[in-house]
Amino acid sequence: MTAAPTSTSKTLADLDIEVPAPGSCCSKNKAAPPATPAPVTRPGSEPPGPSQTLRLDVTGMSCASCAGRVESALKSVPGVRDATINLALERADVMAGTTVTAADLVAAVEHAGYGARPRAEDPAARRAANERAEAENAAEERRTLLILILSALLTLPLVAQMIAMVTPLPVHLSPWIELALATPVQVIAGARFYRGAFKALRGGSANMDVLVALGTSAAYFYSVFRVLNDGMAAQEHLYFEASAVILTLVIFGKLLEARAKRSTTAAVRTLMALRPETANRLGDGGVTTVAVSELRLGDHVLVRPGERVPVDGTVVEGASELDEALITGESLPVTKTQGSEVTAGTINGSGALTVEATALGEDTTLSRIIRLVENAQSGKAPVQKLVDKVASIFVPVVVVIALATFAGWWLATADFEAAMIAAVSVLVIACPCALGLATPTALVAGTGAAARSGILVKDISALETAARVDTVVFDKTGTLTEGRPEVTDIHAFDGKTDRLLRIAASAQMASEHPLAHAMVRAAEAKGLTLSRPAKAEARVGEGLVAEVAGEPVAIGNAALIDSLGIDHFTADTLRRQMEEQAKTTVMVAIAGRVVGVIAMADRPRDSAREGVADLKARGVRAQMITGDTQTVARAIADAIGLDDIAAGVKPAGKSTAIEALRNKGAVVAMVGDGVNDAPALAAADIGIAMGTGADVAMETAGITLMRSDPRLVAAALDVSRATVKKIRQNLFWAFIYNVVGIPLAAAGLLSPAIAGAAMAMSSVSVVTNAGLLRRWKAKV
Ligand code: ADP
Ligand code: MG
C-alpha cells in the first residue's frame, strides 16, 4: 500500500498550558506556581500552613522605591509570606496564609500612601477593571500633557534668558517677571511631587518625589527670597530657570513613562480583548445569543462568518478558514472542517461553523496563554531584587549626600548660594526612577513580543536561561518530524501481508504509541477486522508483547526481539534497506518466530531544515535524540542537515544523555512534544515544549511554542537574548547617570537644570530602549 497523505500539524486544541481546577484560585496557583521566589518565613511568624495567593492592582507607584515600600508594607501584614510587586504592570502578588484577607492587604497599601484593590479574576470583571484603569490612565496622561505644555511655555523664556547670559542675545527679563513665570510652574507642575513626597514622608520613608520636591523647592524659594530682598538687583542670583526646567523635564519623563508602560502591557490587553463575551447557542428553539459564562460543556454554538470563536471546541458542522494569528503567530488562515479543533479568540473566515464546546472561560487555551504571559511579566529577575534593595535605601542616602555636599561647600567657601546649588544638583540627578523601570519594561516588552509570535515564556528565569543556551537537543518524533508515521511497506515472509497486518494491528490496539496508531490506521484503511488483544504489555522504547487469538505476538525493534531470545537474522537485510530510506521498521514475531517486517515513514517537518540552520547560524549546537535506530536517525538527520545524533536511546536514557551534556558544561535546551520526553524536558537547563504535545510537557517546559515549527526554537532563543540584553542596557542607562552625576554634582560641576535634563534623559533612555523590543517579531 502507499502512505496515506499525512495530515498537517496537530491542532491547537491539543494544547494545554496549565491545568487549573476551575473556579479555585488556590488550585490555580498550584498548577502554575507564580514566578515568585520561595516563601520566606520570618522568624516569629506563624508556621507555614496552607497558603493562598492574593492579587492586587496597585495605583500611585511612581518609581522603584515606591514598589519597595508597597512590598514592605505588604510583607509587614501578619501572615504574609511573600509579596512581589511589578511596577510596570502596577500589581502585587501576595503569598499569604489563609487567615489573611484582601482587605488587610488593601489597608496596608493604603496606609503606606498608595491605592490598591483586589484584582478581579473573572473575565468580565477583569475587563471592566482594565477598561476603568485604562480610562483613568488616559485621563491622567491628558492632564500630564497639559501640565507639560503649560510648564514648557512658561519655562521657555527663562531658558532663553539663561542662554542669553552666555551669548550676546538681547533677552533680559526683570526678576519680577521671572518670579511670575516660575511660580505657576512650581505650583502646578510641582503639586504632584509635593503630594507624593508628603505621602511618602507620612508613611515613614522617602521616594523620588521627595528628591524632586526638595531640590526644586530649594532653588525656587531661595530665588524668591532674593527677589523679595534685593528686588531688581537680585538678577545674578536667581535660579528660577533651574526649578522650572527640572519640573518640566521630570513631567516630560513621567509622560513618556506612562506611555511606555501602557504600550508594554499592550500584548496582554490585546489578548484579553480577544475573549468574546457572547455566543450564539444552538438549541431546540433555534439560535439564542447568550453570555459566554452561561455556556456549558457540550453546548453547540454557531460561529457566523467574521465572528470570533467564543469557546474551545470541535467543529461538528460546516467548513471555514480561521485566522489564528493572535494565538499561534501564524499569519496564514487555517482550514477547519468537521472534526477540527478550534480555539476561542480566533476569527472565523467566510464559512459558518457549528462548534461543540470542549473548554470554556478560564479553561480555554486563550485564557491559559494570558495567565502564562501575565505570570512571566510579573516575575522578578534576580537582578531586580538587588535593584529594589538599592532603591529603597537610595533616597535617604542621597539626602544625606546632599546635606553633606551643602555642609562641605558652605564650610569650605562660606558661599551659601554655591553650597545650596550643588546640593540641589545632587538631589535632582540622583532620582532613581529609571532604575525601577529598567527590568520590568524590558521584560514586559520582550515577553509580550514573544507571545505575539507564538512563543510563551514561563518566567524570567526561563528567559535568562534561554538566553544562555548553547546546545539544543531535539526529540525526533513529533518534533523534527510530523509525529504521524504512516505504514509504507508490509513484508510477510509467507506472503500473507493482510494477515500479518491484521494480527499486528490487533495487538497494537492496546498501545498509544504513534507507530501503533499507524498500524491500526493502515489496517482500518484496508478494511481488516481487528480484535483487541487478550493480553498486552508495552515495553517502553522497544515495543509490545501481546496475545492475539491465543497466540503470543511480539512487535518491536531488535532490542525487544533479542530480549525474547528470538532470532531475527532473516529480517535484518530487509530492515536495513528500509531504514536507509529513513523508514522506521518493526519486526513482528508470532509464536516465537519472526514472520515479517512493517516499515513506517514519518515525514520531517517542512521547516525542520531551516530551523536547524537557524540555530547553526547562531553558533548553537543542534542535536537529535531518538529511540529509533542509528540508520533511520542518520537518514532523517541528513535530510534536515543535522550533524549530531543520539540514536537507540530509551525514554529514560534521554534525561541521562541531557545530564551528560550539561556535565560537560553545555547549557542545554531540550525540545520535545512531551510524548515520553517530559523527563528529558525537565532534565535540561530549559525545556521547550512544541505546541502539539501533552499537558505534562507544558508543565515542565520553560518555553512553550504555540506552533509546531522548529524555526521558532531559534526565534525563542533570539527573543530571550534580546530581552536579557535590553535589561542589562536599561540597568546601565539607569545607573550611569546617577553614578557619573552624583560626584559631578557634589563637586559643583553640574548645574541643577542640566541635572534635571540628565535625569529625565535616564528615564527616557530606559523606556524608549525597552520600547524598541516591542517591535521584535519572529521571522517565520
Ligand atoms: P522516539 O524516541 O522516536 O519517540 P520511542 O522511544 O517511543 O521513540 O520508541 C523507540 C522504538 O521502540 C521505536 O522506534 C520502535 O522501534 C519501538 N517501539 C516503541 N513502541 C512500539 C510499539 N508500540 N510498537 C512497535 N514498536 C515500538
Ligand atoms: Mg517521542
Short mmCIF file of C-alpha atoms in Angstrom, two decimals, residues 241-636:
data_model
loop_
_atom_site.label_atom_id
_atom_site.label_comp_id
_atom_site.label_asym_id
_atom_site.label_seq_id
_atom_site.Cartn_x
_atom_site.Cartn_y
_atom_site.Cartn_z
CA GLU A 241 15.09 78.55 35.46
CA ALA A 242 16.63 75.63 37.36
CA SER A 243 13.47 74.73 39.26
CA ALA A 244 11.23 75.32 36.24
CA VAL A 245 13.40 73.29 33.88
CA ILE A 246 13.68 70.43 36.33
CA LEU A 247 9.94 70.24 36.89
CA THR A 248 9.17 70.49 33.18
CA LEU A 249 11.62 67.73 32.32
CA VAL A 250 10.52 65.45 35.13
CA ILE A 251 6.93 65.86 34.00
CA PHE A 252 8.08 65.08 30.46
CA GLY A 253 9.77 61.93 31.78
CA LYS A 254 6.56 60.96 33.59
CA LEU A 255 4.54 61.33 30.44
CA LEU A 256 6.93 59.13 28.50
CA GLU A 257 6.91 56.57 31.27
CA ALA A 258 3.14 56.46 31.31
CA ARG A 259 3.04 55.98 27.55
CA ALA A 260 5.71 53.31 27.65
CA LYS A 261 4.02 51.44 30.46
CA ARG A 262 0.78 51.47 28.55
CA SER A 263 2.26 50.17 25.35
CA THR A 264 4.37 47.49 27.01
CA THR A 265 1.28 45.95 28.52
CA ALA A 266 -0.44 46.05 25.15
CA ALA A 267 0.25 42.37 24.44
CA VAL A 268 -1.82 41.10 27.33
CA ARG A 269 -4.52 43.66 26.74
CA THR A 270 -4.86 42.67 23.09
CA LEU A 271 -5.15 39.04 24.13
CA MET A 272 -7.80 39.87 26.71
CA ALA A 273 -9.77 41.88 24.23
CA LEU A 274 -9.95 38.73 22.11
CA ARG A 275 -12.19 36.93 24.54
CA PRO A 276 -15.72 37.23 23.18
CA GLU A 277 -18.45 37.93 25.70
CA THR A 278 -21.40 36.41 23.89
CA ALA A 279 -22.07 33.30 21.86
CA ASN A 280 -24.85 32.04 19.58
CA ARG A 281 -26.10 28.93 21.31
CA LEU A 282 -27.92 26.37 19.21
CA GLY A 283 -30.85 24.78 20.96
CA ASP A 284 -34.21 23.26 20.17
CA GLY A 285 -35.66 26.70 19.72
CA GLY A 286 -33.01 27.77 17.21
CA VAL A 287 -30.22 30.24 17.84
CA THR A 288 -30.12 32.33 21.03
CA THR A 289 -27.46 34.82 21.96
CA VAL A 290 -26.16 34.13 25.44
CA ALA A 291 -23.25 35.31 27.58
CA VAL A 292 -20.27 33.02 27.25
CA SER A 293 -20.42 32.42 31.01
CA GLU A 294 -23.81 30.76 30.54
CA LEU A 295 -22.48 28.12 28.17
CA ARG A 296 -21.97 24.56 29.34
CA LEU A 297 -19.52 21.97 28.06
CA GLY A 298 -21.01 20.12 25.12
CA ASP A 299 -23.20 23.04 24.05
CA HIS A 300 -23.31 23.67 20.34
CA VAL A 301 -22.58 27.21 19.24
CA LEU A 302 -22.89 28.80 15.85
CA VAL A 303 -19.96 30.87 14.63
CA ARG A 304 -21.00 33.12 11.78
CA PRO A 305 -18.57 34.41 9.15
CA GLY A 306 -16.29 37.09 10.54
CA GLU A 307 -17.15 36.34 14.18
CA ARG A 308 -14.75 35.36 16.89
CA VAL A 309 -14.91 31.79 18.14
CA PRO A 310 -16.27 32.02 21.72
CA VAL A 311 -15.10 28.64 23.08
CA ASP A 312 -12.52 25.96 22.55
CA GLY A 313 -14.27 23.17 20.75
CA THR A 314 -14.67 20.72 17.91
CA VAL A 315 -16.30 21.60 14.62
CA VAL A 316 -19.40 19.43 14.20
CA GLU A 317 -20.71 21.07 11.07
CA GLY A 318 -19.53 23.42 8.35
CA ALA A 319 -16.18 24.43 6.94
CA SER A 320 -14.24 27.66 7.02
CA GLU A 321 -10.83 29.21 7.29
CA LEU A 322 -9.77 30.62 10.63
CA ASP A 323 -7.32 33.37 11.40
CA GLU A 324 -5.35 32.08 14.37
CA ALA A 325 -2.56 34.64 14.17
CA LEU A 326 -3.08 36.14 17.59
CA ILE A 327 -2.77 32.77 19.25
CA THR A 328 -0.13 30.99 17.21
CA GLY A 329 1.62 33.86 15.48
CA GLU A 330 0.89 32.09 12.21
CA SER A 331 -0.41 34.58 9.70
CA LEU A 332 -1.93 32.20 7.15
CA PRO A 333 -5.57 31.21 7.61
CA VAL A 334 -6.07 27.63 8.75
CA THR A 335 -8.71 25.43 7.17
CA LYS A 336 -11.26 23.92 9.55
CA THR A 337 -13.78 21.27 8.72
CA GLN A 338 -15.85 18.76 10.63
CA GLY A 339 -13.76 17.25 13.41
CA SER A 340 -11.21 20.08 13.51
CA GLU A 341 -10.38 21.69 16.80
CA VAL A 342 -10.95 25.44 17.12
CA THR A 343 -9.72 27.84 19.74
CA ALA A 344 -11.55 30.67 21.49
CA GLY A 345 -10.45 34.07 20.24
CA THR A 346 -9.64 33.06 16.68
CA ILE A 347 -11.51 34.78 13.87
CA ASN A 348 -13.81 32.92 11.55
CA GLY A 349 -13.40 33.46 7.82
CA SER A 350 -16.16 33.19 5.24
CA GLY A 351 -17.91 29.98 6.28
CA ALA A 352 -20.32 29.29 9.13
CA LEU A 353 -19.30 26.71 11.72
CA THR A 354 -21.15 24.79 14.38
CA VAL A 355 -18.82 24.11 17.26
CA GLU A 356 -19.25 21.81 20.22
CA ALA A 357 -17.72 23.39 23.32
CA THR A 358 -14.89 21.42 24.92
CA ALA A 359 -13.41 24.17 27.11
CA LEU A 360 -14.93 27.37 28.43
CA GLY A 361 -13.88 30.62 30.03
CA GLU A 362 -10.78 30.30 32.15
CA ASP A 363 -10.04 26.83 30.80
CA THR A 364 -9.63 27.87 27.21
CA THR A 365 -6.25 27.96 25.56
CA LEU A 366 -6.51 31.73 25.25
CA SER A 367 -7.11 32.21 28.97
CA ARG A 368 -4.17 29.96 29.70
CA ILE A 369 -1.95 31.95 27.39
CA ILE A 370 -2.99 35.14 29.12
CA ARG A 371 -2.21 33.68 32.53
CA LEU A 372 1.13 32.41 31.33
CA VAL A 373 2.12 35.74 29.82
CA GLU A 374 0.96 37.68 32.87
CA ASN A 375 2.82 35.31 35.09
CA ALA A 376 6.02 35.77 33.12
CA GLN A 377 5.64 39.51 33.21
CA SER A 378 5.06 39.85 36.91
CA GLY A 379 8.09 37.80 37.86
CA LYS A 380 11.09 39.40 39.38
CA ALA A 381 14.56 38.98 37.95
CA PRO A 382 17.27 38.14 40.44
CA VAL A 383 18.99 41.35 39.44
CA GLN A 384 15.78 43.27 40.10
CA LYS A 385 15.79 42.19 43.73
CA LEU A 386 19.15 43.85 44.12
CA VAL A 387 17.86 46.93 42.34
CA ASP A 388 14.90 47.14 44.72
CA LYS A 389 17.15 46.89 47.72
CA VAL A 390 19.35 49.62 46.36
CA ALA A 391 16.36 51.79 45.55
CA SER A 392 14.83 51.54 49.00
CA ILE A 393 17.93 52.86 50.73
CA PHE A 394 18.82 55.16 47.87
CA VAL A 395 16.71 58.20 48.69
CA PRO A 396 17.78 58.55 52.33
CA VAL A 397 21.38 58.05 51.27
CA VAL A 398 21.04 60.72 48.60
CA VAL A 399 19.53 63.17 51.05
CA VAL A 400 22.49 62.55 53.32
CA ILE A 401 24.93 63.08 50.42
CA ALA A 402 23.11 66.30 49.52
CA LEU A 403 23.31 67.55 53.09
CA ALA A 404 26.99 66.64 53.23
CA THR A 405 27.58 68.45 49.94
CA PHE A 406 25.82 71.51 51.28
CA ALA A 407 27.73 71.46 54.56
CA GLY A 408 31.05 70.79 52.82
CA TRP A 409 30.66 73.65 50.39
CA TRP A 410 29.42 76.07 52.98
CA LEU A 411 32.21 75.30 55.38
CA ALA A 412 34.84 75.39 52.66
CA THR A 413 33.72 78.50 50.78
CA ALA A 414 31.28 80.21 53.14
CA ASP A 415 29.19 80.68 49.96
CA PHE A 416 25.65 79.72 50.89
CA GLU A 417 24.41 80.01 47.36
CA ALA A 418 27.02 77.74 45.78
CA ALA A 419 26.53 75.22 48.56
CA MET A 420 22.79 75.17 48.04
CA ILE A 421 23.04 74.86 44.27
CA ALA A 422 25.44 71.93 44.49
CA ALA A 423 23.13 70.19 46.96
CA VAL A 424 20.14 70.81 44.68
CA SER A 425 22.01 69.24 41.76
CA VAL A 426 22.79 66.19 43.85
CA LEU A 427 19.15 65.77 44.82
CA VAL A 428 17.96 66.10 41.26
CA ILE A 429 20.49 63.92 39.47
CA ALA A 430 20.03 61.11 41.99
CA CYS A 431 16.38 60.27 41.28
CA PRO A 432 16.25 56.50 40.91
CA CYS A 433 13.08 56.42 38.83
CA ALA A 434 14.72 54.89 35.77
CA LEU A 435 16.07 52.12 37.95
CA GLY A 436 12.65 50.83 38.81
CA LEU A 437 11.58 50.78 35.20
CA ALA A 438 14.67 49.15 33.76
CA THR A 439 13.84 45.48 34.25
CA PRO A 440 10.04 45.39 34.12
CA THR A 441 9.68 47.44 30.95
CA ALA A 442 12.14 45.21 29.10
CA LEU A 443 10.62 42.04 30.48
CA VAL A 444 7.08 43.02 29.64
CA ALA A 445 8.01 44.25 26.17
CA GLY A 446 10.09 41.15 25.40
CA THR A 447 7.66 38.50 26.64
CA GLY A 448 4.77 40.37 25.01
CA ALA A 449 6.50 40.45 21.65
CA ALA A 450 7.39 36.78 22.03
CA ALA A 451 3.78 35.88 22.79
CA ARG A 452 2.65 37.66 19.65
CA SER A 453 4.91 35.35 17.67
CA GLY A 454 3.56 32.25 19.39
CA ILE A 455 6.39 31.89 21.92
CA LEU A 456 5.26 31.68 25.53
CA VAL A 457 7.92 32.16 28.16
CA LYS A 458 7.03 30.78 31.58
CA ASP A 459 9.02 33.14 33.73
CA ILE A 460 12.03 35.35 33.86
CA SER A 461 14.41 32.61 34.92
CA ALA A 462 13.38 30.64 31.82
CA LEU A 463 14.13 33.75 29.81
CA GLU A 464 17.53 34.22 31.38
CA THR A 465 18.42 30.56 30.85
CA ALA A 466 17.21 30.54 27.26
CA ALA A 467 19.47 33.48 26.55
CA ARG A 468 22.49 31.38 27.55
CA VAL A 469 21.62 28.19 25.67
CA ASP A 470 24.44 26.84 23.50
CA THR A 471 23.11 23.36 22.72
CA VAL A 472 19.65 22.41 21.53
CA VAL A 473 18.57 18.80 21.66
CA PHE A 474 15.55 17.87 19.56
CA ASP A 475 13.38 14.88 20.10
CA LYS A 476 12.87 13.26 16.73
CA THR A 477 9.31 12.03 16.65
CA GLY A 478 6.73 14.79 16.68
CA THR A 479 9.34 17.50 16.96
CA LEU A 480 11.58 17.34 13.92
CA THR A 481 9.10 15.05 12.21
CA GLU A 482 5.35 15.38 11.90
CA GLY A 483 4.88 12.75 14.59
CA ARG A 484 2.35 10.92 12.48
CA PRO A 485 4.07 7.94 10.89
CA GLU A 486 2.29 6.08 8.10
CA VAL A 487 2.78 2.46 7.16
CA THR A 488 4.69 2.29 3.86
CA ASP A 489 5.74 -1.35 3.47
CA ILE A 490 4.50 -4.66 4.82
CA HIS A 491 6.68 -7.72 4.28
CA ALA A 492 5.26 -11.06 5.33
CA PHE A 493 7.76 -13.87 4.83
CA ASP A 494 4.88 -16.19 3.94
CA GLY A 495 3.34 -13.63 1.56
CA LYS A 496 0.17 -13.15 3.64
CA THR A 497 0.53 -9.41 4.24
CA ASP A 498 -3.09 -8.84 5.26
CA ARG A 499 -2.91 -11.49 7.95
CA LEU A 500 0.35 -10.03 9.25
CA LEU A 501 -1.11 -6.54 9.39
CA ARG A 502 -4.33 -7.76 10.98
CA ILE A 503 -2.52 -9.55 13.80
CA ALA A 504 -0.03 -6.71 14.33
CA ALA A 505 -2.71 -4.02 14.30
CA SER A 506 -4.93 -6.02 16.64
CA ALA A 507 -2.10 -6.22 19.15
CA GLN A 508 -1.37 -2.51 18.69
CA MET A 509 -4.93 -1.56 19.61
CA ALA A 510 -3.63 -1.79 23.16
CA SER A 511 -0.90 0.79 22.56
CA GLU A 512 -0.92 4.59 22.38
CA HIS A 513 2.42 4.80 20.56
CA PRO A 514 2.36 6.74 17.26
CA LEU A 515 3.71 3.64 15.50
CA ALA A 516 0.85 1.63 16.94
CA HIS A 517 -1.66 4.16 15.67
CA ALA A 518 -0.05 3.97 12.23
CA MET A 519 -0.55 0.21 12.05
CA VAL A 520 -4.13 0.42 13.26
CA ARG A 521 -4.91 3.14 10.70
CA ALA A 522 -3.33 1.09 7.91
CA ALA A 523 -5.36 -1.97 8.85
CA GLU A 524 -8.57 0.03 9.03
CA ALA A 525 -7.83 1.58 5.63
CA LYS A 526 -7.67 -1.94 4.22
CA GLY A 527 -10.97 -2.81 5.84
CA LEU A 528 -9.47 -5.52 8.06
CA THR A 529 -11.44 -6.62 11.09
CA LEU A 530 -9.42 -6.14 14.24
CA SER A 531 -9.91 -7.64 17.66
CA ARG A 532 -8.49 -6.32 20.90
CA PRO A 533 -5.65 -8.46 22.24
CA ALA A 534 -6.43 -10.68 25.20
CA LYS A 535 -3.21 -9.63 26.91
CA ALA A 536 -0.80 -6.85 26.07
CA GLU A 537 2.25 -5.41 27.71
CA ALA A 538 4.16 -2.37 26.47
CA ARG A 539 7.96 -2.44 26.62
CA VAL A 540 8.94 1.21 26.73
CA GLY A 541 11.30 2.16 23.91
CA GLU A 542 11.18 -1.38 22.48
CA GLY A 543 7.69 -2.37 21.53
CA LEU A 544 4.90 -4.59 22.67
CA VAL A 545 4.20 -8.20 23.65
CA ALA A 546 0.61 -9.38 23.39
CA GLU A 547 -1.63 -12.32 22.85
CA VAL A 548 -3.83 -12.28 19.77
CA ALA A 549 -6.25 -15.12 19.03
CA GLY A 550 -4.46 -17.35 21.53
CA GLU A 551 -1.03 -16.82 20.01
CA PRO A 552 1.85 -14.85 21.55
CA VAL A 553 2.76 -11.85 19.40
CA ALA A 554 5.73 -9.51 19.77
CA ILE A 555 6.14 -6.32 17.75
CA GLY A 556 9.10 -4.02 18.07
CA ASN A 557 12.76 -3.39 17.47
CA ALA A 558 15.79 -5.66 17.75
CA ALA A 559 16.12 -4.99 21.45
CA LEU A 560 12.67 -6.43 22.04
CA ILE A 561 13.13 -9.48 19.83
CA ASP A 562 16.57 -10.17 21.34
CA SER A 563 15.19 -9.95 24.83
CA LEU A 564 12.68 -12.63 23.96
CA GLY A 565 15.50 -14.86 22.73
CA ILE A 566 14.10 -14.93 19.20
CA ASP A 567 16.40 -14.97 16.19
CA HIS A 568 15.84 -12.14 13.67
CA PHE A 569 18.65 -12.88 11.22
CA THR A 570 16.13 -13.41 8.37
CA ALA A 571 14.73 -9.90 8.74
CA ASP A 572 17.94 -7.92 9.07
CA THR A 573 18.84 -7.21 5.41
CA LEU A 574 15.31 -6.08 4.70
CA ARG A 575 15.23 -3.84 7.77
CA ARG A 576 18.48 -2.23 6.80
CA GLN A 577 17.19 -1.43 3.31
CA MET A 578 14.06 0.17 4.69
CA GLU A 579 15.95 2.12 7.34
CA GLU A 580 18.32 3.59 4.82
CA GLN A 581 15.23 5.17 3.28
CA ALA A 582 14.55 6.82 6.65
CA LYS A 583 11.77 4.35 7.41
CA THR A 584 11.25 3.06 10.92
CA THR A 585 10.87 -0.70 10.96
CA VAL A 586 9.35 -3.06 13.45
CA MET A 587 9.53 -6.82 13.40
CA VAL A 588 6.52 -8.98 14.04
CA ALA A 589 7.11 -12.28 15.81
CA ILE A 590 4.30 -14.80 16.19
CA ALA A 591 4.68 -17.86 18.37
CA GLY A 592 8.43 -17.34 18.81
CA ARG A 593 9.32 -16.73 15.14
CA VAL A 594 9.85 -13.52 13.23
CA VAL A 595 7.27 -13.65 10.44
CA GLY A 596 7.58 -10.22 8.89
CA VAL A 597 8.62 -6.59 8.92
CA ILE A 598 6.44 -3.48 8.84
CA ALA A 599 8.03 -0.17 7.76
CA MET A 600 6.70 3.26 8.56
CA ALA A 601 7.72 6.72 7.48
CA ASP A 602 7.31 9.90 9.42
CA ARG A 603 7.83 13.00 7.29
CA PRO A 604 10.32 15.58 8.57
CA ARG A 605 8.52 18.86 9.23
CA ASP A 606 8.77 21.29 6.34
CA SER A 607 10.70 23.87 8.31
CA ALA A 608 12.95 21.46 10.22
CA ARG A 609 15.87 22.03 7.88
CA GLU A 610 15.62 25.79 8.22
CA GLY A 611 15.13 25.57 11.97
CA VAL A 612 18.36 23.64 12.33
CA ALA A 613 20.21 26.00 10.01
CA ASP A 614 18.95 28.98 12.04
CA LEU A 615 20.48 27.51 15.17
CA LYS A 616 23.79 26.74 13.47
CA ALA A 617 23.91 30.31 12.16
CA ARG A 618 23.70 31.48 15.77
CA GLY A 619 26.56 29.23 16.82
CA VAL A 620 24.21 26.93 18.73
CA ARG A 621 24.83 23.18 18.52
CA ALA A 622 21.83 21.20 17.38
CA GLN A 623 21.39 17.54 18.18
CA MET A 624 18.72 14.91 17.65
CA ILE A 625 17.85 12.28 20.19
CA THR A 626 15.64 9.30 19.45
CA GLY A 627 14.70 5.80 20.38
CA ASP A 628 14.79 4.86 16.73
CA THR A 629 17.78 3.11 15.17
CA GLN A 630 21.02 4.77 14.13
CA THR A 631 20.27 4.18 10.44
CA VAL A 632 16.86 5.83 10.49
CA ALA A 633 18.11 8.65 12.66
CA ARG A 634 21.04 9.25 10.29
CA ALA A 635 18.79 9.26 7.22
CA ILE A 636 16.45 11.82 8.77
#
